[in-house]
Amino acid sequence: MRLTLLLFSCWVFPLAMAQDVVSLKSKLVQGGFYIGQVKPGTGVIYKGRSVRVSEHGRFIIGFGRDAQLRQTIRLIAPGGKKEELRIGLSKRDYKIQRINGIAHKYVSPAEKVLGRISGENQRVKSARQFDSVQKDFFAGFERPAVGPVSGVYGSQRVFNGEPRRPHFGLDIAGPEGAPVIAPANGVVRLAESDLYFSGGTIIIDHGFGITTSYLHLSQLKVVDGQKVKRGDVIGAIGATGRVTGAHLDWRANWFDVRLDPALMMLE
C-alpha cells in the first residue's frame, strides 16, 4: 500500500533540495523511519524529545514494530512559529516462527544469571543512546554478510512451544567464521565477546541516534571506540549465545526504537 503524508508543513522541503545527496529514503511503515528536511534552525520535536537537525536541516525519526499509524512531528521555526507535520504509516503483518530444541537455560534463565543479564542489557542500552553528529547513516547500508535470510524483523518466535517477544533483527545464515562487514561508516560503541543471550556482540553508532548491532559472532575484529568504514571486516558469523545454528542477527535502532534493518539497505 502506498504511504500517505497527511499534512506537509510549509517548512519541510523535498529531499532533492538538500545540499548533498541523500541516498537513504524514508520508509513510512511500522519498523521504518522518516527522513525530513526543514529550514536550517528549525526545531523538531517528536514525542516530547528534541530531535537532532543537521546544519542543512535534515533529521531522522524511527518508528517501532507496533507504532501507531498516525504520527505527529512538531516543528518550531527560527522565529518561534509552531506547526505540526502529520505522517501516515502503513501497517505490517508479521510471521510466526516456531523453534524447538532451545536449551532451557536460554528460554527461562536460572535466577543466578539474572543479575548478569540485567547488567548486560544496561550496557547495550547505553551503547544505543549516543546522539552523535556524524551523518553516516544518510548514505544507506550494504548487507553485512552473505547468506540466505533465515529470520525477519517483527516475527513472533515460539521457543519450545512458549511464545516469546518478537524478533527485532534480520537473520542471515552462514558458516561459522564467515566474515561480517560494516555496512556503513561509524564508531564502535560496544564490542563484547560473550553476552548471555547474544554471545559475541558489536554495536556501531552511525549518528543521529542510529545504531546497528551484530549478534552471535564467533570472532570480533574491532574494539570499543574504533572508527570503521563501509566494507571493513568487523567480525565473523558464529553460534554464540541463544542460537540453534550459526548465523548473523543484524539489528538497527533509533535510540531505544527497534527498526527493521532490511529497510535501511540501499535499493
PDB file of C-alpha atoms in Angstrom:
ATOM      1  CA  MET A   1       0.000   0.000   0.000  1.00  0.00           C
ATOM      2  CA  ARG A   2       1.396   3.397  -0.933  1.00  0.00           C
ATOM      3  CA  LEU A   3       2.129   5.674   2.018  1.00  0.00           C
ATOM      4  CA  THR A   4       0.325   8.939   2.615  1.00  0.00           C
ATOM      5  CA  LEU A   5       1.633  12.200   4.062  1.00  0.00           C
ATOM      6  CA  LEU A   6      -1.377  13.674   5.834  1.00  0.00           C
ATOM      7  CA  LEU A   7      -0.071  17.228   6.310  1.00  0.00           C
ATOM      8  CA  PHE A   8       3.004  18.775   4.730  1.00  0.00           C
ATOM      9  CA  SER A   9       4.358  21.797   6.591  1.00  0.00           C
ATOM     10  CA  CYS A  10       5.477  24.839   4.676  1.00  0.00           C
ATOM     11  CA  TRP A  11       8.912  24.406   6.249  1.00  0.00           C
ATOM     12  CA  VAL A  12       9.524  20.875   5.012  1.00  0.00           C
ATOM     13  CA  PHE A  13      11.366  20.781   1.691  1.00  0.00           C
ATOM     14  CA  PRO A  14      11.712  17.962  -0.834  1.00  0.00           C
ATOM     15  CA  LEU A  15      14.846  15.927  -0.184  1.00  0.00           C
ATOM     16  CA  ALA A  16      16.198  16.912  -3.611  1.00  0.00           C
ATOM     17  CA  MET A  17      16.813  20.408  -2.220  1.00  0.00           C
ATOM     18  CA  ALA A  18      19.403  19.145   0.268  1.00  0.00           C
ATOM     19  CA  GLN A  19      22.898  20.486  -0.327  1.00  0.00           C
ATOM     20  CA  ASP A  20      24.341  16.977  -0.625  1.00  0.00           C
ATOM     21  CA  VAL A  21      22.826  13.750  -1.910  1.00  0.00           C
ATOM     22  CA  VAL A  22      20.661  11.704   0.453  1.00  0.00           C
ATOM     23  CA  SER A  23      20.776   8.035  -0.506  1.00  0.00           C
ATOM     24  CA  LEU A  24      18.633   6.604   2.280  1.00  0.00           C
ATOM     25  CA  LYS A  25      14.950   7.352   1.729  1.00  0.00           C
ATOM     26  CA  SER A  26      12.052   7.402   4.184  1.00  0.00           C
ATOM     27  CA  LYS A  27      10.227   4.105   4.785  1.00  0.00           C
ATOM     28  CA  LEU A  28       6.868   5.042   6.270  1.00  0.00           C
ATOM     29  CA  VAL A  29       5.840   1.678   7.671  1.00  0.00           C
ATOM     30  CA  GLN A  30       5.886   0.141  11.135  1.00  0.00           C
ATOM     31  CA  GLY A  31       9.548  -0.579  11.831  1.00  0.00           C
ATOM     32  CA  GLY A  32      10.577   2.126   9.378  1.00  0.00           C
ATOM     33  CA  PHE A  33      11.690   5.741   9.614  1.00  0.00           C
ATOM     34  CA  TYR A  34      11.149   9.249   8.286  1.00  0.00           C
ATOM     35  CA  ILE A  35      13.989  11.397   6.931  1.00  0.00           C
ATOM     36  CA  GLY A  36      12.890  15.006   6.866  1.00  0.00           C
ATOM     37  CA  GLN A  37      14.286  18.261   5.512  1.00  0.00           C
ATOM     38  CA  VAL A  38      13.446  21.533   7.269  1.00  0.00           C
ATOM     39  CA  LYS A  39      14.683  25.080   7.100  1.00  0.00           C
ATOM     40  CA  PRO A  40      18.030  25.279   8.973  1.00  0.00           C
ATOM     41  CA  GLY A  41      17.478  26.455  12.522  1.00  0.00           C
ATOM     42  CA  THR A  42      14.036  24.856  12.789  1.00  0.00           C
ATOM     43  CA  GLY A  43      13.431  22.845  15.954  1.00  0.00           C
ATOM     44  CA  VAL A  44      11.993  19.333  15.581  1.00  0.00           C
ATOM     45  CA  ILE A  45      10.136  17.691  18.464  1.00  0.00           C
ATOM     46  CA  TYR A  46       8.867  14.095  18.484  1.00  0.00           C
ATOM     47  CA  LYS A  47       7.064  12.618  21.491  1.00  0.00           C
ATOM     48  CA  GLY A  48       8.450  15.374  23.694  1.00  0.00           C
ATOM     49  CA  ARG A  49      12.033  14.776  22.549  1.00  0.00           C
ATOM     50  CA  SER A  50      14.159  17.325  20.725  1.00  0.00           C
ATOM     51  CA  VAL A  51      15.465  15.681  17.557  1.00  0.00           C
ATOM     52  CA  ARG A  52      18.925  16.431  16.203  1.00  0.00           C
ATOM     53  CA  VAL A  53      18.807  18.506  12.988  1.00  0.00           C
ATOM     54  CA  SER A  54      21.838  18.840  10.712  1.00  0.00           C
ATOM     55  CA  GLU A  55      23.276  22.142   9.559  1.00  0.00           C
ATOM     56  CA  HIS A  56      21.353  21.623   6.311  1.00  0.00           C
ATOM     57  CA  GLY A  57      18.085  20.912   8.124  1.00  0.00           C
ATOM     58  CA  ARG A  58      17.961  17.106   7.828  1.00  0.00           C
ATOM     59  CA  PHE A  59      16.753  14.774  10.566  1.00  0.00           C
ATOM     60  CA  ILE A  60      15.569  11.207  11.120  1.00  0.00           C
ATOM     61  CA  ILE A  61      12.824   9.717  13.298  1.00  0.00           C
ATOM     62  CA  GLY A  62      12.316   5.974  13.773  1.00  0.00           C
ATOM     63  CA  PHE A  63       9.081   4.027  14.279  1.00  0.00           C
ATOM     64  CA  GLY A  64       8.761   0.774  16.205  1.00  0.00           C
ATOM     65  CA  ARG A  65       7.254  -2.573  15.242  1.00  0.00           C
ATOM     66  CA  ASP A  66       3.804  -1.676  16.565  1.00  0.00           C
ATOM     67  CA  ALA A  67       3.948   2.092  16.082  1.00  0.00           C
ATOM     68  CA  GLN A  68       0.670   3.977  15.734  1.00  0.00           C
ATOM     69  CA  LEU A  69      -0.244   4.550  12.113  1.00  0.00           C
ATOM     70  CA  ARG A  70      -0.746   8.296  12.588  1.00  0.00           C
ATOM     71  CA  GLN A  71       2.358  10.158  13.706  1.00  0.00           C
ATOM     72  CA  THR A  72       2.824  13.829  14.621  1.00  0.00           C
ATOM     73  CA  ILE A  73       6.084  15.768  14.472  1.00  0.00           C
ATOM     74  CA  ARG A  74       6.189  19.283  15.927  1.00  0.00           C
ATOM     75  CA  LEU A  75       8.199  21.998  14.171  1.00  0.00           C
ATOM     76  CA  ILE A  76       9.367  25.287  15.674  1.00  0.00           C
ATOM     77  CA  ALA A  77      10.599  27.855  13.135  1.00  0.00           C
ATOM     78  CA  PRO A  78      13.619  30.067  13.950  1.00  0.00           C
ATOM     79  CA  GLY A  79      11.167  32.906  14.630  1.00  0.00           C
ATOM     80  CA  GLY A  80       9.168  30.791  17.080  1.00  0.00           C
ATOM     81  CA  LYS A  81       6.170  29.888  14.918  1.00  0.00           C
ATOM     82  CA  LYS A  82       4.909  26.349  15.583  1.00  0.00           C
ATOM     83  CA  GLU A  83       3.425  23.876  13.144  1.00  0.00           C
ATOM     84  CA  GLU A  84       2.718  20.149  13.003  1.00  0.00           C
ATOM     85  CA  LEU A  85       3.769  17.600  10.410  1.00  0.00           C
ATOM     86  CA  ARG A  86       1.423  14.614  10.363  1.00  0.00           C
ATOM     87  CA  ILE A  87       2.576  11.385   8.775  1.00  0.00           C
ATOM     88  CA  GLY A  88       0.674   8.207   7.933  1.00  0.00           C
ATOM     89  CA  LEU A  89       2.374   4.803   8.312  1.00  0.00           C
ATOM     90  CA  SER A  90       1.446   1.528   6.662  1.00  0.00           C
ATOM     91  CA  LYS A  91       0.541  -1.389   8.921  1.00  0.00           C
ATOM     92  CA  ARG A  92       2.580  -4.601   8.629  1.00  0.00           C
ATOM     93  CA  ASP A  93       1.759  -8.266   9.133  1.00  0.00           C
ATOM     94  CA  TYR A  94       4.376 -10.358  10.895  1.00  0.00           C
ATOM     95  CA  LYS A  95       5.307 -14.019  10.662  1.00  0.00           C
ATOM     96  CA  ILE A  96       5.137 -16.570  13.470  1.00  0.00           C
ATOM     97  CA  GLN A  97       8.209 -18.798  13.884  1.00  0.00           C
ATOM     98  CA  ARG A  98       8.171 -21.975  15.980  1.00  0.00           C
ATOM     99  CA  ILE A  99      11.614 -23.072  17.140  1.00  0.00           C
ATOM    100  CA  ASN A 100      12.241 -26.209  19.168  1.00  0.00           C
ATOM    101  CA  GLY A 101      15.428 -27.503  20.717  1.00  0.00           C
ATOM    102  CA  ILE A 102      16.451 -24.309  22.526  1.00  0.00           C
ATOM    103  CA  ALA A 103      18.260 -25.085  25.780  1.00  0.00           C
ATOM    104  CA  HIS A 104      16.025 -24.480  28.798  1.00  0.00           C
ATOM    105  CA  LYS A 105      18.614 -22.143  30.361  1.00  0.00           C
ATOM    106  CA  TYR A 106      18.079 -19.662  27.494  1.00  0.00           C
ATOM    107  CA  VAL A 107      14.269 -19.891  27.432  1.00  0.00           C
ATOM    108  CA  SER A 108      13.977 -19.494  31.204  1.00  0.00           C
ATOM    109  CA  PRO A 109      17.351 -18.345  32.585  1.00  0.00           C
ATOM    110  CA  ALA A 110      18.343 -19.510  36.046  1.00  0.00           C
ATOM    111  CA  GLU A 111      17.926 -16.984  38.835  1.00  0.00           C
ATOM    112  CA  LYS A 112      21.688 -16.856  39.389  1.00  0.00           C
ATOM    113  CA  VAL A 113      22.272 -15.320  35.940  1.00  0.00           C
ATOM    114  CA  LEU A 114      19.508 -12.698  36.078  1.00  0.00           C
ATOM    115  CA  GLY A 115      21.903 -10.127  37.542  1.00  0.00           C
ATOM    116  CA  ARG A 116      24.347 -10.731  34.699  1.00  0.00           C
ATOM    117  CA  ILE A 117      21.572 -10.363  32.120  1.00  0.00           C
ATOM    118  CA  SER A 118      20.351  -7.116  33.698  1.00  0.00           C
ATOM    119  CA  GLY A 119      23.856  -5.631  33.657  1.00  0.00           C
ATOM    120  CA  GLU A 120      24.427  -6.631  30.042  1.00  0.00           C
ATOM    121  CA  ASN A 121      21.081  -5.177  28.998  1.00  0.00           C
ATOM    122  CA  GLN A 122      22.070  -1.856  30.574  1.00  0.00           C
ATOM    123  CA  ARG A 123      25.363  -1.816  28.686  1.00  0.00           C
ATOM    124  CA  VAL A 124      23.569  -2.488  25.402  1.00  0.00           C
ATOM    125  CA  LYS A 125      21.026   0.233  26.154  1.00  0.00           C
ATOM    126  CA  SER A 126      23.788   2.739  26.960  1.00  0.00           C
ATOM    127  CA  ALA A 127      25.541   1.940  23.671  1.00  0.00           C
ATOM    128  CA  ARG A 128      22.363   2.909  21.813  1.00  0.00           C
ATOM    129  CA  GLN A 129      21.907   6.310  23.467  1.00  0.00           C
ATOM    130  CA  PHE A 130      24.590   8.241  21.574  1.00  0.00           C
ATOM    131  CA  ASP A 131      23.269  11.268  19.689  1.00  0.00           C
ATOM    132  CA  SER A 132      26.394  11.774  17.598  1.00  0.00           C
ATOM    133  CA  VAL A 133      26.857  14.446  14.965  1.00  0.00           C
ATOM    134  CA  GLN A 134      28.162  12.168  12.208  1.00  0.00           C
ATOM    135  CA  LYS A 135      25.702  11.585   9.378  1.00  0.00           C
ATOM    136  CA  ASP A 136      26.960   8.216   8.132  1.00  0.00           C
ATOM    137  CA  PHE A 137      23.515   6.600   8.080  1.00  0.00           C
ATOM    138  CA  PHE A 138      22.252   9.034   5.407  1.00  0.00           C
ATOM    139  CA  ALA A 139      24.334   7.146   2.822  1.00  0.00           C
ATOM    140  CA  GLY A 140      22.388   3.933   3.468  1.00  0.00           C
ATOM    141  CA  PHE A 141      23.631   0.453   4.339  1.00  0.00           C
ATOM    142  CA  GLU A 142      25.039  -2.515   2.495  1.00  0.00           C
ATOM    143  CA  ARG A 143      24.304  -6.093   3.528  1.00  0.00           C
ATOM    144  CA  PRO A 144      26.744  -7.053   6.323  1.00  0.00           C
ATOM    145  CA  ALA A 145      27.069 -10.762   5.443  1.00  0.00           C
ATOM    146  CA  VAL A 146      26.492 -13.241   2.640  1.00  0.00           C
ATOM    147  CA  GLY A 147      23.863 -15.950   3.032  1.00  0.00           C
ATOM    148  CA  PRO A 148      20.145 -16.714   2.949  1.00  0.00           C
ATOM    149  CA  VAL A 149      17.745 -14.840   5.222  1.00  0.00           C
ATOM    150  CA  SER A 150      16.600 -17.240   7.937  1.00  0.00           C
ATOM    151  CA  GLY A 151      14.646 -14.830  10.145  1.00  0.00           C
ATOM    152  CA  VAL A 152      12.932 -11.491   9.641  1.00  0.00           C
ATOM    153  CA  TYR A 153      12.115  -8.424  11.713  1.00  0.00           C
ATOM    154  CA  GLY A 154       8.900  -8.413  13.696  1.00  0.00           C
ATOM    155  CA  SER A 155       8.303 -12.150  13.581  1.00  0.00           C
ATOM    156  CA  GLN A 156       6.880 -13.714  16.724  1.00  0.00           C
ATOM    157  CA  ARG A 157       9.015 -16.588  17.941  1.00  0.00           C
ATOM    158  CA  VAL A 158       7.723 -19.537  19.925  1.00  0.00           C
ATOM    159  CA  PHE A 159      10.546 -21.339  21.741  1.00  0.00           C
ATOM    160  CA  ASN A 160       9.750 -24.917  22.692  1.00  0.00           C
ATOM    161  CA  GLY A 161       6.039 -24.088  22.481  1.00  0.00           C
ATOM    162  CA  GLU A 162       6.262 -20.945  24.639  1.00  0.00           C
ATOM    163  CA  PRO A 163       5.510 -17.568  22.945  1.00  0.00           C
ATOM    164  CA  ARG A 164       8.315 -15.032  23.338  1.00  0.00           C
ATOM    165  CA  ARG A 165       8.843 -11.397  22.495  1.00  0.00           C
ATOM    166  CA  PRO A 166       9.033 -10.521  18.793  1.00  0.00           C
ATOM    167  CA  HIS A 167      12.291 -10.884  16.903  1.00  0.00           C
ATOM    168  CA  PHE A 168      13.788  -7.488  16.054  1.00  0.00           C
ATOM    169  CA  GLY A 169      16.577  -8.459  13.673  1.00  0.00           C
ATOM    170  CA  LEU A 170      17.331  -9.780  10.222  1.00  0.00           C
ATOM    171  CA  ASP A 171      18.938 -13.229  10.481  1.00  0.00           C
ATOM    172  CA  ILE A 172      21.481 -14.146   7.795  1.00  0.00           C
ATOM    173  CA  ALA A 173      22.528 -17.791   7.830  1.00  0.00           C
ATOM    174  CA  GLY A 174      26.129 -18.659   7.065  1.00  0.00           C
ATOM    175  CA  PRO A 175      29.010 -20.910   8.057  1.00  0.00           C
ATOM    176  CA  GLU A 176      30.836 -20.206  11.293  1.00  0.00           C
ATOM    177  CA  GLY A 177      33.797 -17.953  10.597  1.00  0.00           C
ATOM    178  CA  ALA A 178      32.304 -16.269   7.521  1.00  0.00           C
ATOM    179  CA  PRO A 179      33.123 -12.530   7.509  1.00  0.00           C
ATOM    180  CA  VAL A 180      30.792  -9.812   8.758  1.00  0.00           C
ATOM    181  CA  ILE A 181      31.435  -6.322   7.404  1.00  0.00           C
ATOM    182  CA  ALA A 182      30.440  -2.836   8.496  1.00  0.00           C
ATOM    183  CA  PRO A 183      27.583  -1.880   6.159  1.00  0.00           C
ATOM    184  CA  ALA A 184      28.248   1.837   6.679  1.00  0.00           C
ATOM    185  CA  ASN A 185      30.782   4.138   8.334  1.00  0.00           C
ATOM    186  CA  GLY A 186      30.505   4.555  12.077  1.00  0.00           C
ATOM    187  CA  VAL A 187      32.045   4.270  15.541  1.00  0.00           C
ATOM    188  CA  VAL A 188      32.032   1.058  17.589  1.00  0.00           C
ATOM    189  CA  ARG A 189      30.204   1.691  20.862  1.00  0.00           C
ATOM    190  CA  LEU A 190      30.222  -1.874  22.188  1.00  0.00           C
ATOM    191  CA  ALA A 191      32.372  -4.908  21.350  1.00  0.00           C
ATOM    192  CA  GLU A 192      31.777  -7.832  23.702  1.00  0.00           C
ATOM    193  CA  SER A 193      32.639 -11.474  23.028  1.00  0.00           C
ATOM    194  CA  ASP A 194      30.276 -13.169  25.476  1.00  0.00           C
ATOM    195  CA  LEU A 195      26.885 -11.658  26.283  1.00  0.00           C
ATOM    196  CA  TYR A 196      24.431 -14.169  27.742  1.00  0.00           C
ATOM    197  CA  PHE A 197      21.753 -14.019  25.041  1.00  0.00           C
ATOM    198  CA  SER A 198      23.580 -12.539  22.046  1.00  0.00           C
ATOM    199  CA  GLY A 199      27.064 -14.004  22.528  1.00  0.00           C
ATOM    200  CA  GLY A 200      29.679 -12.097  20.540  1.00  0.00           C
ATOM    201  CA  THR A 201      28.116  -8.667  20.029  1.00  0.00           C
ATOM    202  CA  ILE A 202      29.101  -5.427  18.286  1.00  0.00           C
ATOM    203  CA  ILE A 203      27.129  -2.149  18.233  1.00  0.00           C
ATOM    204  CA  ILE A 204      28.085   0.594  15.764  1.00  0.00           C
ATOM    205  CA  ASP A 205      26.957   4.227  16.051  1.00  0.00           C
ATOM    206  CA  HIS A 206      26.144   5.846  12.681  1.00  0.00           C
ATOM    207  CA  GLY A 207      24.980   9.211  14.051  1.00  0.00           C
ATOM    208  CA  PHE A 208      21.716  10.950  14.989  1.00  0.00           C
ATOM    209  CA  GLY A 209      20.708   8.051  17.260  1.00  0.00           C
ATOM    210  CA  ILE A 210      21.034   5.367  14.578  1.00  0.00           C
ATOM    211  CA  THR A 211      22.947   2.251  15.656  1.00  0.00           C
ATOM    212  CA  THR A 212      23.305  -1.200  14.162  1.00  0.00           C
ATOM    213  CA  SER A 213      24.015  -4.378  16.122  1.00  0.00           C
ATOM    214  CA  TYR A 214      25.680  -7.674  15.158  1.00  0.00           C
ATOM    215  CA  LEU A 215      24.880 -10.697  17.328  1.00  0.00           C
ATOM    216  CA  HIS A 216      26.124 -14.289  17.857  1.00  0.00           C
ATOM    217  CA  LEU A 217      29.585 -13.563  16.441  1.00  0.00           C
ATOM    218  CA  SER A 218      32.347 -16.153  16.763  1.00  0.00           C
ATOM    219  CA  GLN A 219      35.086 -13.525  16.370  1.00  0.00           C
ATOM    220  CA  LEU A 220      35.346  -9.784  16.960  1.00  0.00           C
ATOM    221  CA  LYS A 221      37.784  -7.750  14.849  1.00  0.00           C
ATOM    222  CA  VAL A 222      37.099  -4.349  16.420  1.00  0.00           C
ATOM    223  CA  VAL A 223      37.191  -2.703  19.866  1.00  0.00           C
ATOM    224  CA  ASP A 224      35.145  -0.059  21.676  1.00  0.00           C
ATOM    225  CA  GLY A 225      35.683   3.419  20.253  1.00  0.00           C
ATOM    226  CA  GLN A 226      37.143   2.237  16.956  1.00  0.00           C
ATOM    227  CA  LYS A 227      36.106   4.037  13.764  1.00  0.00           C
ATOM    228  CA  VAL A 228      35.067   1.748  10.929  1.00  0.00           C
ATOM    229  CA  LYS A 229      34.465   2.274   7.232  1.00  0.00           C
ATOM    230  CA  ARG A 230      31.886   0.666   4.991  1.00  0.00           C
ATOM    231  CA  GLY A 231      33.239  -2.753   3.973  1.00  0.00           C
ATOM    232  CA  ASP A 232      35.653  -3.190   6.903  1.00  0.00           C
ATOM    233  CA  VAL A 233      35.572  -6.701   8.384  1.00  0.00           C
ATOM    234  CA  ILE A 234      34.318  -6.301  11.959  1.00  0.00           C
ATOM    235  CA  GLY A 235      33.775  -9.929  12.965  1.00  0.00           C
ATOM    236  CA  ALA A 236      32.741 -13.411  11.910  1.00  0.00           C
ATOM    237  CA  ILE A 237      29.454 -15.313  11.872  1.00  0.00           C
ATOM    238  CA  GLY A 238      29.061 -17.637  14.836  1.00  0.00           C
ATOM    239  CA  ALA A 239      26.710 -19.622  17.030  1.00  0.00           C
ATOM    240  CA  THR A 240      27.296 -17.923  20.381  1.00  0.00           C
ATOM    241  CA  GLY A 241      24.541 -17.029  22.864  1.00  0.00           C
ATOM    242  CA  ARG A 242      20.952 -18.214  22.319  1.00  0.00           C
ATOM    243  CA  VAL A 243      21.041 -19.887  18.911  1.00  0.00           C
ATOM    244  CA  THR A 244      20.286 -23.193  17.201  1.00  0.00           C
ATOM    245  CA  GLY A 245      22.889 -22.713  14.460  1.00  0.00           C
ATOM    246  CA  ALA A 246      25.451 -20.338  13.026  1.00  0.00           C
ATOM    247  CA  HIS A 247      24.037 -17.075  11.705  1.00  0.00           C
ATOM    248  CA  LEU A 248      24.268 -13.293  11.985  1.00  0.00           C
ATOM    249  CA  ASP A 249      21.444 -11.475  13.751  1.00  0.00           C
ATOM    250  CA  TRP A 250      21.642  -7.922  12.358  1.00  0.00           C
ATOM    251  CA  ARG A 251      19.643  -5.208  14.141  1.00  0.00           C
ATOM    252  CA  ALA A 252      19.035  -1.471  13.795  1.00  0.00           C
ATOM    253  CA  ASN A 253      17.858   1.118  16.300  1.00  0.00           C
ATOM    254  CA  TRP A 254      16.908   4.771  16.584  1.00  0.00           C
ATOM    255  CA  PHE A 255      17.889   5.136  20.239  1.00  0.00           C
ATOM    256  CA  ASP A 256      15.560   2.633  22.009  1.00  0.00           C
ATOM    257  CA  VAL A 257      13.262   2.263  18.996  1.00  0.00           C
ATOM    258  CA  ARG A 258      13.867  -1.010  17.163  1.00  0.00           C
ATOM    259  CA  LEU A 259      13.881  -0.598  13.389  1.00  0.00           C
ATOM    260  CA  ASP A 260      13.808  -3.126  10.560  1.00  0.00           C
ATOM    261  CA  PRO A 261      17.406  -3.292   9.227  1.00  0.00           C
ATOM    262  CA  ALA A 262      16.139  -4.604   5.883  1.00  0.00           C
ATOM    263  CA  LEU A 263      14.593  -1.166   5.315  1.00  0.00           C
ATOM    264  CA  MET A 264      17.966   0.527   5.863  1.00  0.00           C
ATOM    265  CA  MET A 265      19.636  -1.186   2.922  1.00  0.00           C
ATOM    266  CA  LEU A 266      20.151   0.663  -0.324  1.00  0.00           C
ATOM    267  CA  GLU A 267      17.751  -0.368  -3.069  1.00  0.00           C
TER     268      GLU A 267
END
